[in-house]
mmCIF file of C-alpha atoms in Angstrom:
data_model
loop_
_atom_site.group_PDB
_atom_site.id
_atom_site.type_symbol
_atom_site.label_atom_id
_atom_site.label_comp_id
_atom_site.label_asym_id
_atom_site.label_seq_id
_atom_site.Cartn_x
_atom_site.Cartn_y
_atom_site.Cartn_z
ATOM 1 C CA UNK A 1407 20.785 7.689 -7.369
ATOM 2 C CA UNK A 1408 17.153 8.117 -6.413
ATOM 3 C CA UNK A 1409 15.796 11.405 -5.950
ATOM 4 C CA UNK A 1410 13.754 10.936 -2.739
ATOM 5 C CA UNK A 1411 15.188 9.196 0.100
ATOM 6 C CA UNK A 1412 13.703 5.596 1.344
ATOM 7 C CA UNK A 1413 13.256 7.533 4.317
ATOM 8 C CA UNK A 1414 11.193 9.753 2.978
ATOM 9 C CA UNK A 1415 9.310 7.556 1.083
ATOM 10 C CA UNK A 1416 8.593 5.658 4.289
ATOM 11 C CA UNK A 1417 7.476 8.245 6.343
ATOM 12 C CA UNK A 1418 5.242 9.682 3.744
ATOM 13 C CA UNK A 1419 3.646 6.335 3.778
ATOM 14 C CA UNK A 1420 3.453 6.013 7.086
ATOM 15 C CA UNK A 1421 1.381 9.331 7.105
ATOM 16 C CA UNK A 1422 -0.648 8.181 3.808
ATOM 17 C CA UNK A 1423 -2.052 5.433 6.419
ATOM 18 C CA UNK A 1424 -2.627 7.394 9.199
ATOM 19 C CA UNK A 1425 -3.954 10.396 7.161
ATOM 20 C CA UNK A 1426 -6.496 7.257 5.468
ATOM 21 C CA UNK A 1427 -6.935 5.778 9.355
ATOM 22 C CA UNK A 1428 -8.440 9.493 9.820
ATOM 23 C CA UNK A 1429 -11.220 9.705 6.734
ATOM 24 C CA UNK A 1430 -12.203 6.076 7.424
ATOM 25 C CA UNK A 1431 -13.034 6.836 10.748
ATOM 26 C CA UNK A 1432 -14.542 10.168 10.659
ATOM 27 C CA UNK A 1433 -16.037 10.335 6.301
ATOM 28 C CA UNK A 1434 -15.053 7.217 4.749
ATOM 29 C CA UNK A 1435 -17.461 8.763 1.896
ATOM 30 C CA UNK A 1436 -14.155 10.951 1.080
ATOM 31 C CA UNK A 1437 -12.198 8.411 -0.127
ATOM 32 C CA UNK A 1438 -14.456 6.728 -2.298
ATOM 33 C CA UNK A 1439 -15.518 10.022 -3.973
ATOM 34 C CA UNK A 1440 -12.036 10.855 -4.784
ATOM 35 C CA UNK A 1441 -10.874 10.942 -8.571
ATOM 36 C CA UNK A 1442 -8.096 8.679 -8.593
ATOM 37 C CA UNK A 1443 -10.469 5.719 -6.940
ATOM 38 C CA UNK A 1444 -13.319 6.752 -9.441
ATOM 39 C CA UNK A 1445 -10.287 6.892 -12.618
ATOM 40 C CA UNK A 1446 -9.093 3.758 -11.331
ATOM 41 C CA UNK A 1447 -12.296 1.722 -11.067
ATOM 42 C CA UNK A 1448 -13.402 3.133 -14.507
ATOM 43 C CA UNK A 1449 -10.383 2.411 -16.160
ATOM 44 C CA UNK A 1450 -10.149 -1.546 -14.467
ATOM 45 C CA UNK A 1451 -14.187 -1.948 -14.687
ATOM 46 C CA UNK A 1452 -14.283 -2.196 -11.339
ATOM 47 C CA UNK A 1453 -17.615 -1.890 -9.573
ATOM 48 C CA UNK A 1454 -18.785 0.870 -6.941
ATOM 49 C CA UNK A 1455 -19.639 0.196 -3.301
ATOM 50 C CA UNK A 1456 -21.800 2.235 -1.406
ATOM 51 C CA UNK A 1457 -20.253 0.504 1.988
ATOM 52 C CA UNK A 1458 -18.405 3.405 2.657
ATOM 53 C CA UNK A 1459 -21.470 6.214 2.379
ATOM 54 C CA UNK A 1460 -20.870 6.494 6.073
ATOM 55 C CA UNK A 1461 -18.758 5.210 9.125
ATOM 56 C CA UNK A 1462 -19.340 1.822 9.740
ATOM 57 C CA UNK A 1463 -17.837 -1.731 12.291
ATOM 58 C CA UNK A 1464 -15.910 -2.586 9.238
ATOM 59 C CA UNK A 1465 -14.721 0.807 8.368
ATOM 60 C CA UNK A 1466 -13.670 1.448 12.113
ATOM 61 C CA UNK A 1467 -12.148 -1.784 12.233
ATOM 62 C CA UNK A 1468 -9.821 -0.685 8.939
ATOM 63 C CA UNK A 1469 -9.389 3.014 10.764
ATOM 64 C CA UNK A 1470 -7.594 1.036 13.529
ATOM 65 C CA UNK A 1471 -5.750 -0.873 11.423
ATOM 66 C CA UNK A 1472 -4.371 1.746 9.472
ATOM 67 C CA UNK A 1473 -3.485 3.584 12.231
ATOM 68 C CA UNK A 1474 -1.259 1.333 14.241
ATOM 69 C CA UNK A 1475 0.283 0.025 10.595
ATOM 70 C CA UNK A 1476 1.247 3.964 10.171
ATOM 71 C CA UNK A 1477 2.448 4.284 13.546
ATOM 72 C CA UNK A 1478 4.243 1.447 14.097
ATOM 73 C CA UNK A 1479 6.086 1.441 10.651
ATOM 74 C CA UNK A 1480 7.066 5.282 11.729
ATOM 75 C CA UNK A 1481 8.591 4.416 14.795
ATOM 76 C CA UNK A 1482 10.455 1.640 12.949
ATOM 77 C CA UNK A 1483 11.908 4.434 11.761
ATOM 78 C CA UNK A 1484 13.423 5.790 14.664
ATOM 79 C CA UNK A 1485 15.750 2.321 15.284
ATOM 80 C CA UNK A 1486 19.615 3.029 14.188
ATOM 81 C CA UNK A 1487 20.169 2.996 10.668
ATOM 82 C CA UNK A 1488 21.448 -0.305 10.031
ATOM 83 C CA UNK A 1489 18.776 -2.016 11.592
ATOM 84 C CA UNK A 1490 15.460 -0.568 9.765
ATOM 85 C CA UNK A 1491 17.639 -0.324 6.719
ATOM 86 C CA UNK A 1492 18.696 -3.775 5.910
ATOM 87 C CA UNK A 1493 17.255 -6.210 8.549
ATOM 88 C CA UNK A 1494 13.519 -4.828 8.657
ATOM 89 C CA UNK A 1495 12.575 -3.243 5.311
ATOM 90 C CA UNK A 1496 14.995 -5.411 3.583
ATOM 91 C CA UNK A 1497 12.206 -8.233 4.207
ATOM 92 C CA UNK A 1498 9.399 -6.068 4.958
ATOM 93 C CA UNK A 1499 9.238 -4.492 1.382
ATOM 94 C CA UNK A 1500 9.244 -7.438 -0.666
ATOM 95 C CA UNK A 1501 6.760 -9.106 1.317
ATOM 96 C CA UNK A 1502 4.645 -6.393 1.150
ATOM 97 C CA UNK A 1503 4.573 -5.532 -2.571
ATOM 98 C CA UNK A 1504 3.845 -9.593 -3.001
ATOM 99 C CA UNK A 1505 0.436 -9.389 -0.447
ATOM 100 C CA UNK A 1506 -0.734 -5.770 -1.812
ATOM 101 C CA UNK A 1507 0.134 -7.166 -5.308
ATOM 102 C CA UNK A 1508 -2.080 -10.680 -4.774
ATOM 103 C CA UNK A 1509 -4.976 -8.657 -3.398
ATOM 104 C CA UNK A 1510 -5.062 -5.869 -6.241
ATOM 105 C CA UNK A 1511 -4.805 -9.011 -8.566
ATOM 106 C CA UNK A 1512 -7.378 -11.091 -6.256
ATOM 107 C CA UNK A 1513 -10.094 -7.824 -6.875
ATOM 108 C CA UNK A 1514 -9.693 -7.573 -10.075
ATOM 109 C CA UNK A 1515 -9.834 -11.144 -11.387
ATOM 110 C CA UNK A 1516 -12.424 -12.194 -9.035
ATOM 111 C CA UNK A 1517 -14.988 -9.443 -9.983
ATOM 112 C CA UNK A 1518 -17.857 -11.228 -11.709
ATOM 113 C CA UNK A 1519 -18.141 -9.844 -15.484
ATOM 114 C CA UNK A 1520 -21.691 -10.130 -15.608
ATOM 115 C CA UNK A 1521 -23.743 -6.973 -15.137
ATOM 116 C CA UNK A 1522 -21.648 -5.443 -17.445
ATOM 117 C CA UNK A 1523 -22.093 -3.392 -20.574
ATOM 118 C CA UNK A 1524 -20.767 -5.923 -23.225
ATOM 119 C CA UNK A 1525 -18.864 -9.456 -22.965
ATOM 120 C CA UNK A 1526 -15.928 -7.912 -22.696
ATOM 121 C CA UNK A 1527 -13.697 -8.191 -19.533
ATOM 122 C CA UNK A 1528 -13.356 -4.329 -19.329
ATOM 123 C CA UNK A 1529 -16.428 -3.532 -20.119
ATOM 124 C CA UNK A 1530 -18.315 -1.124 -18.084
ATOM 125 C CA UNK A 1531 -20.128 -2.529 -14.600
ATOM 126 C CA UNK A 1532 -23.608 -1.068 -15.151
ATOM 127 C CA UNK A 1533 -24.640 -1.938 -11.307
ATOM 128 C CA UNK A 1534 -23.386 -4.051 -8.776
ATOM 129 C CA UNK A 1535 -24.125 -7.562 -9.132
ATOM 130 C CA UNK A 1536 -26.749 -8.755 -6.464
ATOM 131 C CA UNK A 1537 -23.287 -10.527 -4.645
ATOM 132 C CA UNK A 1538 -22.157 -7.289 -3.755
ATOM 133 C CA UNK A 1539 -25.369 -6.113 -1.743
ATOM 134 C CA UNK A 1540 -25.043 -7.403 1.912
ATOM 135 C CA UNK A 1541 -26.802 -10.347 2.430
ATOM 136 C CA UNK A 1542 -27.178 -14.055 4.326
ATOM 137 C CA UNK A 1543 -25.755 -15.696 1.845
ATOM 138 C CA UNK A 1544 -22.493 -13.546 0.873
ATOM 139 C CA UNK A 1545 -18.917 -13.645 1.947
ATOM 140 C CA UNK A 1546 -16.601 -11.767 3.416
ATOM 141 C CA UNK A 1547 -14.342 -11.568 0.340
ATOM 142 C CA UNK A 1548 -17.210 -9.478 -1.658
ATOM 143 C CA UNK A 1549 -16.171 -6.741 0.243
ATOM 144 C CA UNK A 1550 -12.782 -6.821 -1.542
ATOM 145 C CA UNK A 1551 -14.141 -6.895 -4.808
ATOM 146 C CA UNK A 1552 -15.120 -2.899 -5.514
ATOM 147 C CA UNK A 1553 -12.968 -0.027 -6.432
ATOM 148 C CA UNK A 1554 -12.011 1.320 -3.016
ATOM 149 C CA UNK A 1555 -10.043 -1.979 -2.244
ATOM 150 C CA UNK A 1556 -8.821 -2.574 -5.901
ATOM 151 C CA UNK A 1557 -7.199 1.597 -5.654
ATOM 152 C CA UNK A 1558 -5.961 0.673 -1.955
ATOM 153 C CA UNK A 1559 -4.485 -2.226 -2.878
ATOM 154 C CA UNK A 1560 -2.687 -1.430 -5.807
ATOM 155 C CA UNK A 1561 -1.540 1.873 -5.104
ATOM 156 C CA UNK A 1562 -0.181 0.274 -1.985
ATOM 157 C CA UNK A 1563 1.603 -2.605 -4.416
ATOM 158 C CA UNK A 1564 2.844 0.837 -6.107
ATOM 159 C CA UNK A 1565 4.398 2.226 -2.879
ATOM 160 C CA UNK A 1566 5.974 -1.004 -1.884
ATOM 161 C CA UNK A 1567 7.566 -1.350 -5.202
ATOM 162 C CA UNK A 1568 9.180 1.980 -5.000
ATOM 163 C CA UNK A 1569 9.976 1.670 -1.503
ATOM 164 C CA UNK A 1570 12.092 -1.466 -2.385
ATOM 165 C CA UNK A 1571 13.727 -0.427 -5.443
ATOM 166 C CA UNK A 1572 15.080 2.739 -3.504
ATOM 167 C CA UNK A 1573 15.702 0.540 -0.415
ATOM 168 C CA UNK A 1574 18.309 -1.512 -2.640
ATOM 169 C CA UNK A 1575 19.865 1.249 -4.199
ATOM 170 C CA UNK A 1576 20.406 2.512 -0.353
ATOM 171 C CA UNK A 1577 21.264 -0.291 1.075
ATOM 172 C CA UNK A 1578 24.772 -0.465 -1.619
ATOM 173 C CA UNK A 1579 25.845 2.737 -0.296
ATOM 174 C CA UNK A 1580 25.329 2.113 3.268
ATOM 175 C CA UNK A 1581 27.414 -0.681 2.959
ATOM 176 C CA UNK A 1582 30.485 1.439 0.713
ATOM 177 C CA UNK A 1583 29.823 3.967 3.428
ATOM 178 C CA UNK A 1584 30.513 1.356 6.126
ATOM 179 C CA UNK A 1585 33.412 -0.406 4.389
ATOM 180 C CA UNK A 1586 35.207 3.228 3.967
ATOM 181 C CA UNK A 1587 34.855 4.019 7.369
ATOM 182 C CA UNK A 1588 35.888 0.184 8.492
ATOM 183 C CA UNK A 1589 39.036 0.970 5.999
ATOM 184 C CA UNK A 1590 39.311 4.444 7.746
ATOM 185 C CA UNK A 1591 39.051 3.424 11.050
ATOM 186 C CA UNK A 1592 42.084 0.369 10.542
ATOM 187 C CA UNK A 1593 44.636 3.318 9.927
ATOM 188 C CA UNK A 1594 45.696 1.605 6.703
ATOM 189 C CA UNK A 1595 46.693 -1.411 8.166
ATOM 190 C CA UNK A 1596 45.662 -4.651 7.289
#
């Protein structure tokens, strides 16, 4: 039996995005000074970006996005039981945790090892490689490869993950909850 509700989980996620739409929009800055992104991009070597010093098109763009993500899975919410129980987050978790967990994997693997300390994989980024200042000739999938994504993305995968274990664990006794009261309902008879 899981001690927090999918519910719950869900709606606490749904105000994790909303509260994140917020600080991207208004100090982006406070979310890539926080600990767990600094722990995280330490620990994963993982280099800083200073795209997020202040607002930004990009950072607006994500504000946006995060808001009507938040939003709209909240008022999924709000449907009858049944419904945003087995039909929507039954297909909406799993696909999730497998995009969130591709990206987180797509950041780390895909951050170039040189400019680092030593050989090693993990080894400290000293400075961002030159690919990760803006310029003509980068992409738009540098962006992705810094520790405010990588922390996004895989506490996201995290969420998801959770979400869906709970959601299965739910979704067995919604359905002994509905065949008692289908058994209930028959009188006895069969």
């Amino acid at each position: 039996m899981a001690l927090i509700s999918v519910k719950t989980i869900l709606t606490s996620l749904c105000l994790f995005h909303i509260t994140l739409a917020y600080f991207f929009y208004t100090n982006p800055n406070a979310i890539a000074d926080q600990a767990l992104v600094y722990v995280l991009g330490e620990a994963m070597g993982m280099p800083q970006t200073t795209s997020f010093a202040h607002p930004s098109g990009p950072s607006s763009f994500l504000a946006v996005a995060l808001l009507l993500l938040g939003l709209s899975d909240l008022l999924t919410l709000s449907l009858p039981e049944e419904i945003w129980l087995i039909h929507y987050w039954g297909s909406q978790a799993p696909l999730r945790i497998t995009l969130w967990a591709a990206l987180s994997l797509y950041a780390y693997f895909s951050t170039p090892s040189y400019g680092r300390a030593g050989a090693s994989r993990m080894s400290h980024p000293l400075v961002p490689p030159s690919s990760f200042v803006a310029s003509a000739g980068g992409t738009g999938a540098d962006g992705l490869r810094n520790r405010v994504f990588f922390t996004l993305a895989f506490l996201e995968f995290l969420s998801w993950f959770w979400v869906w274990v709970t959601l299965k664990e739910e979704v067995v006794r919604f359905n002994a909850r509905k065949r008692r009261r289908g058994s209930s309902s028959n009188g006895g008879f069969r």
